[in-house]
XYZ file of C-alpha atoms in Angstrom:
778
model
C 43.515 9.546 81.470
C 39.788 9.812 80.706
C 37.738 8.345 83.286
C 34.923 6.284 81.753
C 31.182 7.053 82.579
C 29.609 5.330 85.414
C 27.515 2.286 84.894
C 23.866 2.949 85.575
C 22.602 1.858 88.693
C 20.411 -0.991 89.807
C 17.278 -0.527 91.574
C 18.213 1.639 94.698
C 16.724 0.209 98.067
C 18.193 1.517 100.998
C 19.088 -1.141 104.066
C 16.306 -1.362 106.681
C 16.138 1.651 108.996
C 17.044 1.205 112.752
C 13.963 -0.029 114.533
C 11.742 2.608 116.042
C 11.788 2.560 119.868
C 8.804 1.002 121.448
C 6.777 -2.110 119.627
C 4.976 -1.674 116.620
C 5.180 -2.971 113.041
C 6.413 -1.015 110.251
C 3.861 0.184 107.847
C 3.326 -2.343 104.877
C 2.182 -1.847 101.510
C -1.758 -1.615 101.947
C -2.655 0.929 99.218
C -3.564 0.198 95.565
C -3.909 2.280 92.647
C -7.298 3.702 93.806
C -6.431 4.221 97.382
C -3.106 6.263 96.050
C -5.040 8.191 93.527
C -7.744 9.114 96.370
C -4.867 10.671 98.503
C -3.996 12.822 95.427
C -7.508 13.622 94.602
C -8.401 14.293 98.277
C -5.554 16.794 98.753
C -5.976 18.743 95.324
C -9.588 18.549 94.233
C -11.872 21.053 95.744
C -10.315 22.427 99.151
C -7.540 24.712 97.416
C -9.837 26.188 94.864
C -12.782 26.971 97.323
C -10.568 28.343 99.775
C -8.039 30.401 97.501
C -10.288 30.649 94.222
C -11.576 34.068 95.215
C -8.393 35.155 95.846
C -7.356 34.320 92.454
C -10.380 35.838 90.662
C -9.846 39.120 92.958
C -6.185 39.485 91.628
C -6.725 38.362 88.063
C -10.226 38.489 86.945
C -11.357 36.122 84.401
C -7.796 35.317 83.561
C -7.802 33.552 86.732
C -8.608 30.520 84.696
C -5.171 31.113 82.782
C -3.447 31.447 86.109
C -4.878 27.855 86.758
C -3.919 26.410 83.713
C -0.307 27.526 84.124
C 0.277 26.187 87.486
C -1.292 22.807 86.050
C 1.491 23.057 83.560
C 4.241 23.492 86.145
C 2.343 20.774 88.357
C 2.546 18.256 85.335
C 6.510 18.844 85.036
C 6.841 18.537 88.587
C 4.944 15.248 88.520
C 7.114 14.006 86.084
C 10.252 14.557 88.483
C 8.406 13.134 91.397
C 7.585 10.027 89.109
C 10.773 9.269 88.397
C 12.223 9.988 92.023
C 9.542 8.081 93.809
C 10.063 4.990 91.387
C 13.906 5.485 91.870
C 13.490 5.223 95.914
C 10.042 3.890 96.648
C 9.821 4.680 100.327
C 7.837 7.011 102.546
C 9.443 10.646 102.944
C 8.978 12.221 99.530
C 10.966 15.252 98.873
C 13.079 14.425 102.213
C 14.337 11.219 101.195
C 15.266 12.617 97.716
C 17.550 15.383 99.242
C 18.944 12.793 101.431
C 20.027 10.522 98.703
C 21.076 13.197 96.279
C 22.775 15.814 98.467
C 23.528 15.423 102.313
C 21.830 14.579 105.841
C 22.124 18.122 106.400
C 20.444 19.300 103.455
C 17.794 16.397 103.844
C 16.975 17.930 107.232
C 16.527 21.434 105.677
C 14.002 20.170 103.052
C 12.166 17.671 105.401
C 11.991 20.523 107.763
C 10.503 22.741 105.527
C 8.226 20.288 103.945
C 6.786 19.187 107.023
C 6.243 23.093 107.740
C 4.350 23.164 104.190
C 2.190 20.259 105.022
C 1.197 21.867 108.272
C 0.372 25.353 106.742
C -1.525 23.382 104.144
C -3.392 21.625 106.746
C -3.802 24.694 108.672
C -5.272 26.426 105.236
C -7.941 23.452 104.762
C -8.689 23.594 108.653
C -9.526 27.164 108.312
C -11.509 26.932 105.192
C -13.553 24.439 106.510
C -14.597 26.523 109.389
C -15.026 29.447 107.046
C -17.658 27.508 105.130
C -19.116 25.715 108.270
C -19.699 29.303 109.675
C -21.327 30.185 106.208
C -23.797 27.398 106.474
C -24.586 28.701 110.109
C -25.225 32.061 108.939
C -27.471 30.770 106.379
C -29.427 28.631 108.600
C -29.501 31.225 111.597
C -29.099 34.824 110.369
C -28.978 35.931 113.736
C -25.379 34.253 114.331
C -23.986 36.432 111.841
C -23.989 39.425 114.022
C -23.455 37.764 117.271
C -19.881 38.320 117.649
C -19.398 34.362 117.945
C -17.827 33.861 114.534
C -14.257 35.067 115.735
C -14.389 32.517 118.125
C -16.332 29.616 116.236
C -14.242 29.855 113.305
C -10.588 28.740 115.291
C -12.513 26.233 117.177
C -14.046 24.400 114.375
C -10.602 24.349 112.779
C -9.001 22.847 115.819
C -11.850 20.119 116.103
C -11.474 19.200 112.505
C -7.680 18.959 112.982
C -8.171 16.666 116.286
C -10.858 14.466 114.522
C -8.759 13.809 111.373
C -5.535 13.358 113.223
C -7.311 10.877 115.522
C -8.603 8.841 112.381
C -5.019 8.808 111.315
C -3.799 7.386 114.385
C -6.322 4.446 113.799
C -4.733 3.566 110.722
C -6.913 5.331 108.163
C -4.237 6.159 105.696
C -6.183 6.328 102.303
C -7.665 9.654 101.322
C -11.483 9.287 102.521
C -12.840 7.529 99.366
C -16.516 8.052 100.124
C -15.828 11.987 100.790
C -14.181 11.890 97.239
C -16.876 10.359 95.523
C -19.303 12.678 97.072
C -17.467 15.757 96.429
C -16.953 15.068 92.505
C -20.464 14.418 92.343
C -21.172 17.779 93.719
C -18.539 19.166 91.394
C -20.044 17.367 88.406
C -23.604 19.009 89.090
C -22.260 22.439 89.537
C -20.266 22.268 86.261
C -23.163 20.640 84.320
C -25.429 23.123 85.484
C -23.421 25.996 84.431
C -22.640 24.665 81.249
C -26.192 24.212 80.789
C -26.974 27.612 81.670
C -24.320 28.815 79.136
C -25.936 27.132 76.274
C -29.444 28.276 77.486
C -28.236 31.943 77.531
C -26.604 31.642 74.372
C -22.499 31.717 74.432
C -22.316 35.388 73.169
C -24.166 36.718 76.092
C -23.124 34.078 78.782
C -19.358 34.486 78.345
C -19.591 38.365 77.903
C -18.022 38.567 81.484
C -14.921 37.121 80.187
C -13.935 40.564 78.431
C -11.625 42.230 79.162
C -9.854 38.688 79.846
C -6.611 40.176 81.271
C -8.839 42.433 83.408
C -5.656 43.313 85.703
C -3.114 42.467 83.067
C 0.204 39.851 83.118
C 0.945 41.043 86.669
C -2.605 39.986 87.998
C -1.980 36.283 86.367
C 1.219 35.904 87.736
C 0.107 37.284 91.434
C -3.069 34.856 91.087
C -0.591 31.904 90.124
C 1.394 32.831 93.324
C -1.452 33.005 95.613
C -3.040 29.674 94.191
C -0.187 27.153 93.463
C -1.172 25.459 96.638
C -4.334 24.376 94.932
C -2.173 22.010 92.707
C -0.499 20.584 95.635
C -1.307 17.209 96.380
C 0.028 14.879 93.839
C 3.259 14.746 95.479
C 1.819 13.308 98.519
C 1.508 10.099 96.665
C 5.240 9.942 96.343
C 5.545 10.745 99.931
C 4.010 7.534 100.994
C 5.450 5.423 98.227
C 6.438 2.878 100.767
C 2.842 2.221 101.579
C 1.757 1.784 97.996
C 1.732 -1.627 96.307
C 3.720 -2.241 93.134
C 4.932 1.641 93.426
C 6.899 1.364 90.033
C 3.699 1.079 88.285
C 0.963 2.737 90.719
C 2.810 5.827 91.857
C 3.089 7.554 88.532
C -0.327 6.501 87.474
C -1.872 7.693 90.562
C -0.061 11.074 90.482
C -0.861 11.908 86.821
C -4.617 10.803 87.325
C -5.073 12.880 90.412
C -3.688 15.868 88.751
C -5.847 14.988 85.703
C -9.079 14.897 87.615
C -7.941 18.310 89.456
C -7.638 20.240 86.202
C -11.103 18.528 84.871
C -12.920 20.094 87.626
C -10.855 23.525 88.111
C -11.049 24.838 84.727
C -14.405 24.487 83.763
C -15.639 25.504 87.161
C -13.825 28.779 87.022
C -15.225 29.370 83.757
C -18.920 28.877 84.975
C -18.034 30.991 88.108
C -16.725 33.843 86.254
C -19.563 33.737 83.631
C -23.018 32.676 84.497
C -21.952 32.947 88.282
C -22.190 36.640 88.357
C -25.493 37.845 89.912
C -27.498 40.854 88.551
C -26.001 44.039 89.510
C -22.330 42.601 89.807
C -19.979 44.840 87.465
C -17.113 42.242 87.051
C -15.868 38.633 88.262
C -12.891 40.497 90.194
C -15.226 43.007 91.964
C -17.537 39.938 92.932
C -14.485 38.246 94.351
C -13.019 41.278 96.408
C -16.646 41.609 97.905
C -16.755 37.754 98.578
C -13.127 36.268 98.947
C -13.935 33.363 100.539
C -17.504 32.422 99.699
C -17.037 33.565 95.952
C -18.324 30.033 94.885
C -21.132 29.861 96.989
C -22.324 33.193 95.736
C -21.879 32.384 92.039
C -23.506 29.125 92.472
C -26.608 30.912 93.824
C -26.658 33.060 90.787
C -27.672 30.292 88.386
C -28.946 27.569 90.636
C -30.623 29.607 93.444
C -30.099 28.291 97.106
C -29.669 25.080 95.959
C -26.603 25.619 94.111
C -25.279 27.546 97.485
C -25.604 24.372 99.284
C -23.915 22.439 96.821
C -21.121 24.582 97.138
C -21.168 24.421 100.970
C -21.331 20.518 100.760
C -18.652 20.509 98.355
C -16.344 22.794 100.221
C -16.965 21.066 103.393
C -16.023 17.731 102.057
C -13.214 18.932 99.981
C -11.439 20.840 102.827
C -11.763 17.993 105.164
C -9.954 15.236 102.647
C -7.424 18.052 101.799
C -6.890 18.243 105.820
C -6.315 14.615 106.186
C -4.237 14.136 103.034
C -1.854 16.875 104.535
C -1.604 15.591 107.914
C -1.044 12.339 106.409
C 1.993 13.497 104.634
C 3.179 15.623 107.124
C 3.300 12.853 109.428
C 5.140 10.361 107.011
C 7.969 13.092 106.340
C 8.042 13.641 110.075
C 8.517 9.516 110.572
C 11.191 9.240 107.933
C 13.335 12.036 109.448
C 12.633 10.441 112.782
C 14.134 7.339 111.745
C 17.202 8.818 110.324
C 17.443 10.775 113.462
C 17.277 14.187 111.757
C 13.901 14.617 114.021
C 14.079 13.023 117.662
C 13.848 9.312 117.770
C 10.615 9.603 119.683
C 8.576 10.602 116.729
C 9.021 7.074 115.176
C 7.091 5.416 117.951
C 4.446 3.433 116.178
C 1.198 2.073 117.387
C 1.199 -1.664 118.442
C -2.185 -2.281 117.122
C -2.556 -0.045 113.929
C 1.082 0.443 112.846
C 0.338 4.323 112.561
C 3.108 6.705 113.535
C 1.192 7.981 116.489
C 3.879 10.416 117.619
C 4.441 11.915 114.298
C 0.666 12.265 113.762
C 0.814 14.096 117.110
C 3.676 16.340 116.503
C 1.937 17.552 113.168
C -1.511 18.058 114.603
C 0.137 20.126 117.391
C 2.199 22.200 115.170
C -1.036 22.698 112.944
C -3.253 23.677 116.252
C -0.535 26.109 117.098
C -0.563 27.826 113.650
C -4.390 27.980 113.439
C -4.158 30.412 116.437
C -1.425 32.404 114.920
C -2.280 32.764 111.248
C -4.518 35.690 110.441
C -6.446 34.639 107.422
C -6.719 32.272 104.470
C -4.687 34.406 101.947
C -1.533 34.360 104.382
C -1.746 30.618 105.000
C -1.903 30.185 101.086
C 0.762 32.523 100.266
C 3.117 30.751 102.699
C 2.394 27.171 101.607
C 2.637 28.201 98.029
C 5.878 29.731 98.370
C 6.841 26.536 100.494
C 5.833 24.031 98.003
C 7.513 26.215 94.891
C 10.673 26.089 96.778
C 10.881 22.372 97.443
C 9.435 21.553 94.118
C 12.301 23.411 92.458
C 14.753 21.402 94.858
C 13.015 18.207 93.370
C 13.564 18.987 90.012
C 17.224 19.585 90.694
C 17.246 16.286 92.402
C 15.611 14.479 89.391
C 18.668 16.113 87.253
C 21.209 15.090 89.393
C 20.244 11.573 90.264
C 19.951 10.745 86.415
C 23.094 12.428 85.746
C 25.300 10.890 88.567
C 23.790 7.589 88.215
C 25.018 7.384 84.502
C 21.269 7.046 83.282
C 18.008 5.970 84.348
C 17.985 3.865 87.591
C 16.725 0.455 86.470
C 12.932 0.008 87.204
C 12.311 3.878 87.531
C 9.736 5.506 85.575
C 11.426 7.713 82.756
C 10.767 11.479 82.487
C 10.501 12.560 78.916
C 12.771 14.892 76.897
C 15.579 14.763 79.989
C 17.090 17.099 80.719
C 14.536 19.531 79.376
C 11.839 18.810 81.810
C 13.842 19.055 85.025
C 15.605 22.241 83.959
C 12.264 23.862 82.623
C 10.301 23.018 85.688
C 13.277 24.199 88.084
C 13.394 27.509 86.446
C 9.492 27.807 86.433
C 9.310 27.036 90.131
C 12.320 29.233 90.837
C 10.909 32.418 89.073
C 7.671 31.851 90.852
C 9.532 31.858 94.302
C 11.066 35.024 93.465
C 7.902 36.567 92.609
C 6.517 35.318 95.841
C 9.148 36.677 97.773
C 8.861 40.542 96.220
C 5.052 40.487 96.333
C 4.401 38.490 99.659
C 7.256 39.152 101.871
C 5.529 38.233 105.075
C 5.349 34.851 103.664
C 9.001 34.874 102.984
C 9.831 35.915 106.480
C 7.576 33.103 108.148
C 9.636 30.572 106.061
C 13.153 32.130 106.955
C 12.106 32.252 110.526
C 10.899 28.360 110.519
C 14.095 27.543 108.644
C 16.361 29.635 111.418
C 14.564 27.894 113.973
C 15.114 24.473 112.520
C 18.856 25.156 111.535
C 19.417 26.066 115.431
C 17.427 22.875 116.502
C 19.175 20.732 113.973
C 22.948 21.996 115.292
C 22.304 21.922 118.680
C 20.432 18.766 119.471
C 20.287 16.576 116.364
C 23.402 16.615 114.043
C 25.492 14.311 115.866
C 23.254 11.348 115.830
C 21.726 12.164 112.363
C 25.439 12.503 111.099
C 26.593 9.244 112.427
C 23.609 7.117 111.142
C 24.012 8.869 107.659
C 27.601 7.771 107.868
C 26.686 4.378 108.795
C 24.339 4.088 105.782
C 26.764 5.444 103.538
C 29.550 2.885 104.649
C 27.324 0.180 103.881
C 26.050 1.560 100.746
C 28.595 2.956 98.608
C 26.035 4.269 95.903
C 24.839 6.822 98.721
C 28.170 8.764 97.806
C 27.857 8.152 94.164
C 24.380 9.596 94.045
C 25.513 12.566 96.004
C 28.226 13.271 93.650
C 30.869 13.034 96.425
C 34.125 11.224 96.282
C 36.203 10.226 99.305
C 40.034 10.141 99.212
C 42.341 8.282 101.384
C 46.263 8.957 101.722
C 48.181 5.642 102.720
C 51.947 6.149 103.544
C 53.561 2.728 103.002
C 56.844 1.564 104.044
C 56.579 -2.056 105.275
C 55.754 -4.540 102.678
C 54.215 -7.167 105.093
C 51.588 -4.761 106.554
C 50.821 -2.970 103.027
C 47.874 -5.704 102.449
C 46.273 -5.049 105.600
C 46.274 -1.110 105.367
C 45.023 -1.276 101.720
C 42.076 -3.215 102.771
C 41.248 -0.624 105.395
C 41.606 2.120 103.112
C 38.957 0.134 101.072
C 36.466 0.639 103.949
C 37.608 4.324 104.037
C 37.181 4.884 100.269
C 34.365 2.678 99.131
C 34.215 1.481 95.612
C 33.112 3.543 92.685
C 33.183 6.708 94.623
C 36.516 6.584 96.502
C 40.178 6.948 95.626
C 43.082 5.695 97.302
C 46.328 7.263 97.049
C 49.499 4.776 97.808
C 52.279 7.169 99.122
C 56.034 5.986 99.362
C 58.379 8.518 101.187
C 62.005 8.058 100.295
C 63.781 9.187 103.553
C 66.867 10.695 102.157
C 68.537 14.075 102.398
C 70.282 15.930 99.607
C 73.516 14.253 100.310
C 72.206 11.015 100.664
C 74.156 8.092 98.866
C 72.895 5.850 95.808
C 72.827 2.586 97.778
C 70.477 4.080 100.413
C 67.975 5.534 98.017
C 67.856 2.313 96.143
C 67.322 0.128 99.168
C 64.732 2.528 100.540
C 62.893 2.411 96.939
C 63.326 -1.447 96.588
C 61.428 -1.713 100.165
C 58.866 0.884 99.289
C 58.098 -0.733 95.925
C 57.257 -4.005 97.568
C 55.022 -2.293 99.968
C 53.259 -0.251 97.034
C 52.964 -3.458 95.042
C 51.282 -5.381 97.726
C 48.866 -2.646 98.620
C 47.918 -2.021 94.755
C 47.229 -5.690 94.077
C 44.509 -5.491 97.232
C 43.003 -1.948 96.399
C 42.445 -3.049 92.667
C 40.668 -6.306 94.088
C 38.535 -4.074 95.900
C 37.392 -2.036 92.796
C 38.711 1.301 94.361
C 40.539 3.766 91.910
C 44.223 3.819 92.666
C 46.966 6.330 92.527
C 50.881 5.786 93.149
C 52.872 8.717 94.587
C 56.572 8.582 95.208
C 58.129 11.571 97.178
C 61.777 12.023 98.738
C 62.093 14.084 101.920
C 64.314 14.265 104.999
C 61.385 14.615 107.406
C 58.566 11.887 106.526
C 56.112 13.229 108.793
C 56.332 16.695 107.656
C 56.130 15.234 103.982
C 52.867 13.132 104.722
C 51.206 16.298 106.153
C 52.346 18.321 102.889
C 50.967 15.579 100.491
C 47.786 15.273 102.699
C 46.873 18.862 102.305
C 48.159 19.030 98.720
C 45.859 16.395 97.586
C 42.886 17.423 100.081
C 42.192 13.882 101.067
C 39.336 12.908 103.420
C 41.543 10.537 105.481
C 45.105 9.439 106.231
C 45.571 5.823 107.184
C 48.954 4.951 108.963
C 50.293 1.579 110.061
C 51.680 1.335 113.632
C 54.174 -1.425 113.222
C 55.715 -1.025 116.589
C 54.422 -0.198 120.190
C 54.245 3.670 120.689
C 56.474 4.779 123.325
C 54.784 5.698 126.819
C 55.988 9.352 126.981
C 53.649 11.902 127.551
C 53.372 15.743 127.418
C 55.205 17.978 125.255
C 59.029 18.602 124.101
C 60.832 21.586 124.441
C 59.042 23.864 121.949
C 55.698 22.669 123.724
C 54.772 20.544 120.860
C 53.317 16.931 121.537
C 55.760 14.483 122.079
C 54.893 11.730 119.920
C 55.468 12.335 116.296
C 51.919 10.957 115.090
C 50.372 13.409 117.447
C 52.558 16.400 115.725
C 51.436 14.951 112.416
C 47.223 14.781 113.422
C 47.727 18.442 114.848
C 48.614 19.633 111.635
C 46.070 17.297 109.549
C 42.496 18.579 109.054
C 41.335 15.195 107.943
C 40.432 12.289 109.602
C 43.215 9.959 110.862
C 43.158 6.232 111.073
C 46.030 4.073 112.669
C 46.207 0.346 112.380
C 48.244 -2.015 114.628
C 47.989 -5.588 113.308
C 49.738 -8.804 112.026
C 51.067 -9.312 108.484
C 48.005 -11.566 107.745
C 45.566 -8.930 108.661
C 42.518 -8.456 106.051
C 39.475 -6.484 106.889
C 37.064 -8.755 104.682
C 37.781 -11.502 107.576
C 36.810 -9.339 110.511
C 33.547 -10.976 111.858
C 33.630 -9.807 115.506
C 34.453 -6.267 116.754
C 34.522 -4.782 120.156
C 34.153 -1.062 120.588
C 34.961 1.013 123.735
C 33.012 4.119 124.348
C 32.370 6.879 126.978
C 30.352 9.851 126.608
C 30.118 11.887 123.294
C 33.249 12.312 121.241
C 34.530 14.010 117.847
C 34.480 10.500 115.789
C 31.022 9.211 115.669
C 30.842 9.494 111.958
C 34.083 8.125 111.110
C 33.403 5.236 113.409
C 29.904 4.998 112.245
C 31.092 4.737 108.535
C 33.613 1.871 109.530
C 30.528 0.050 111.124
C 28.690 0.186 108.010
C 31.403 -1.171 105.730
C 32.308 -3.866 108.336
C 28.714 -4.797 108.069
C 28.586 -4.537 104.095
C 31.574 -7.212 104.395
C 29.702 -9.640 106.438
C 29.972 -8.559 109.976
C 28.620 -10.913 112.346
C 29.224 -9.743 115.972
C 29.461 -6.068 117.408
C 29.746 -5.224 120.983
C 30.287 -1.490 122.576
C 31.257 -1.516 125.934
C 31.506 1.296 128.536
C 33.708 0.741 131.635
C 33.088 2.519 134.744
C 34.510 3.124 137.849
C 33.529 0.484 140.600
C 32.098 3.040 142.783
C 29.885 4.957 140.110
C 26.211 5.427 141.086
C 23.511 3.242 139.744
C 22.122 6.073 137.791
C 25.601 6.769 135.881
C 25.197 2.796 134.732
C 21.543 3.400 133.593
C 22.908 6.486 131.499
C 25.687 4.696 130.192
C 23.773 1.873 128.926
C 20.883 4.205 127.294
C 23.751 5.870 125.266
C 25.248 2.566 124.413
C 21.782 1.156 123.050
C 21.148 4.530 121.167
C 24.765 3.598 119.414
C 23.784 0.103 118.648
C 20.373 1.203 117.144
C 21.970 4.283 114.873
C 25.256 2.855 114.130
C 24.707 -0.789 114.210
C 21.157 -0.376 112.654
C 20.187 -2.510 115.602
C 22.337 -5.404 115.016
C 24.765 -5.286 118.323
C 25.230 -5.507 121.801
C 25.515 -3.052 124.582
C 27.566 -3.708 127.935
C 28.411 -1.590 130.859
C 31.224 -2.894 133.363
C 32.740 -1.754 136.570
C 36.759 -1.924 136.971
C 39.167 -0.021 138.500
C 41.488 -0.525 135.487
C 39.654 0.430 132.643
C 42.347 -0.645 129.983
C 42.477 -3.951 131.507
C 39.089 -4.640 131.441
C 38.895 -3.652 127.519
C 42.033 -5.789 126.987
C 40.120 -8.679 128.937
C 37.229 -8.334 126.871
C 38.677 -8.088 123.596
C 39.685 -11.826 123.700
C 37.893 -13.701 120.947
C 37.234 -10.528 119.043
C 38.671 -9.870 115.320
C 39.275 -6.028 115.918
C 39.160 -3.636 118.736
C 38.110 -0.115 117.287
C 39.254 2.756 119.499
C 38.415 6.438 119.104
C 40.883 9.327 120.383
C 40.579 12.766 120.714
C 42.989 14.898 118.724
C 45.485 16.675 120.662
C 44.538 20.120 122.042
C 47.062 22.422 123.991
C 49.931 20.397 123.368
C 49.154 17.427 125.410
C 50.056 13.958 123.901
C 47.190 11.544 123.397
C 49.557 8.553 122.054
C 51.646 7.959 125.030
C 51.173 5.477 127.867
C 47.390 4.845 127.254
C 48.124 3.316 123.517
C 51.275 1.835 124.501
C 49.934 -0.463 126.643
C 46.574 -0.917 124.802
C 48.292 -1.991 121.613
C 51.075 -4.012 123.666
C 48.316 -5.911 125.600
C 45.239 -6.142 123.014
C 44.917 -10.100 121.831
C 43.449 -8.648 118.533
C 44.558 -6.072 115.788
C 43.562 -2.414 116.951
C 42.216 0.029 114.761
C 42.373 3.582 116.216
C 40.321 6.424 114.669
C 40.487 10.139 114.846
C 38.330 13.116 113.592
C 39.517 16.790 113.377
C 38.307 18.694 116.719
C 34.806 20.118 116.228
C 33.850 23.851 116.028
C 31.368 23.487 118.755
C 34.249 22.210 120.802
C 32.325 18.909 121.959
C 35.351 16.670 123.087
C 35.583 13.283 124.486
C 37.829 10.486 126.103
C 39.047 7.618 124.351
C 36.719 5.432 126.589
């Protein structure tokens, strides 16, 4: 049967993130259209062209103008993708948020990690650019300084000083793009362009424009090479999307600000390059490319001197200093906001989410970005290397952004309500993705050192994530996914749950839990009846078994349909029901298996004569690669009526993500009170109690999103203490470790817990992780 297309999504807003540690307000929305556009203008206009324009002209000659124009086209296509995504998800984080919404938390970490690095490298580029022009000014004022041998020390020192000053400004809450600096540099650019065009008219177009021939001085290869080195000069419009959570009326102001800043950049770049490569050639210069090769970092100052004398030189110096400083601040701002979003989602250490109590600035994230930039200032040898690395990283992430925009529109069944619509869908994201991808390949081939730098950073990040961050990040992500079914829909993921049924009385309760494990719109529930009968079973036995199973299936089907979850019915016949359940679970590739515990499990421990776990559920779990949940509850149990939940915990375990998803679903269904408890031995040292409480508070912040309690108890009888505390709760959630080495986990422990618990018990288990991090049930 054909599945109807999904209904378009409403405007997507994620539930509030966990409160960051320490005091401090969450950034509000202080930025209007002018301030938001100022961030883009600060980042794009001037800094890049002054720092890398000489490299572009050296590579392509006069056709550097074409290289910048083509980069502008790619940037415009990319801005359309950003505009649609930023108005779909109007929150801080930019590409990191889009990857998290569209793909997975692991992919989001990868994108956020390299995006933070990209902004850091861009900040390094502009800090060094500022230092180079400051040194050029010093040499012009004090000619003896050029040969003093101090240049090699002063350049990185000035770059470090600029990074420190503008980082400090950000900690004071200065988030806008440096409006006075923006106005000042645009005035200077206007004077440079106007004077140059006046010189073209004065000399006559034929004479003045003669240096443009031959236009393709270095051929098409030179144009593409120049595009690769200088794409970073178009970077900056996406910084507005990265701070969309701080922009007023983001659905209107974010797209307008991005397109306005990009338009201002092109209106400055193209005529300025025309002037520099024509009337900017001093007497005796053979070609623009040769002049650029002789003066790669100060080309524009030399060119301005050719038609404005020393006044033109100082105009360029002033414009370059203002441009590089505003671009430095904008990239430090964007990098810190990506790091802040990652820390709130636990894909970076939670300490980076700390906010200043007075200004509301993310001081730890700013410090992290500034420190990283300072280290790279001392490590990166020159501006060309920094520009190539930054361009490669931005091109790669822009290609991913185009893919995200395409996938969000496709999976959402159309444009999300209220979002800005990119025209000619899906042509714009596909063309943009292809253009960025081809540029990435060209960069990898022509500048392998930039690719190696990116690979080294990505590899280091993968190690850090897998070793230190993955557990908490994926648990928090599971909690958010459980609370917001649209997460799974936008990611294109479907969760399926197999529910074997035999008892009609418990079928409705099991179905309510299945709806939590397989949420609406993205889930599938497979209701399974196993008719236990051998080849020689008589007709009466089969009819009775089918009659009981049919009642169970009917009760469960009514409930799952009420949940709005796609449901299928499956009837199979087998002599060994546990083996049949395992076979069906593998054949259907289900995400979870949900079983009812109608009776108290026996108290046996250990293994049978064959060395297998003694309890049949242990044997089943040993064979299943999926999550397993066991419910022991009365006939009237309904997960929708659960308001108070108790969760015993102890140390690390394999089922954090499954538990977090259940908690997220319970929160969506109206959970009112959640308690985590850790039971210590009476003689445990005080330090153990402090560590246990800190760990529980982490769970409260991540999985319960700050809405829960943490308790540490001392008792010689841990099970008895938990049973006593469970009085007054609607559900006890217990995680167990899968059997390893043939030892049963379903014996006396659960026998007593299920027998004595005063409330329903939900037992969850995740397959053992490859990293071998085990855990105890509590």
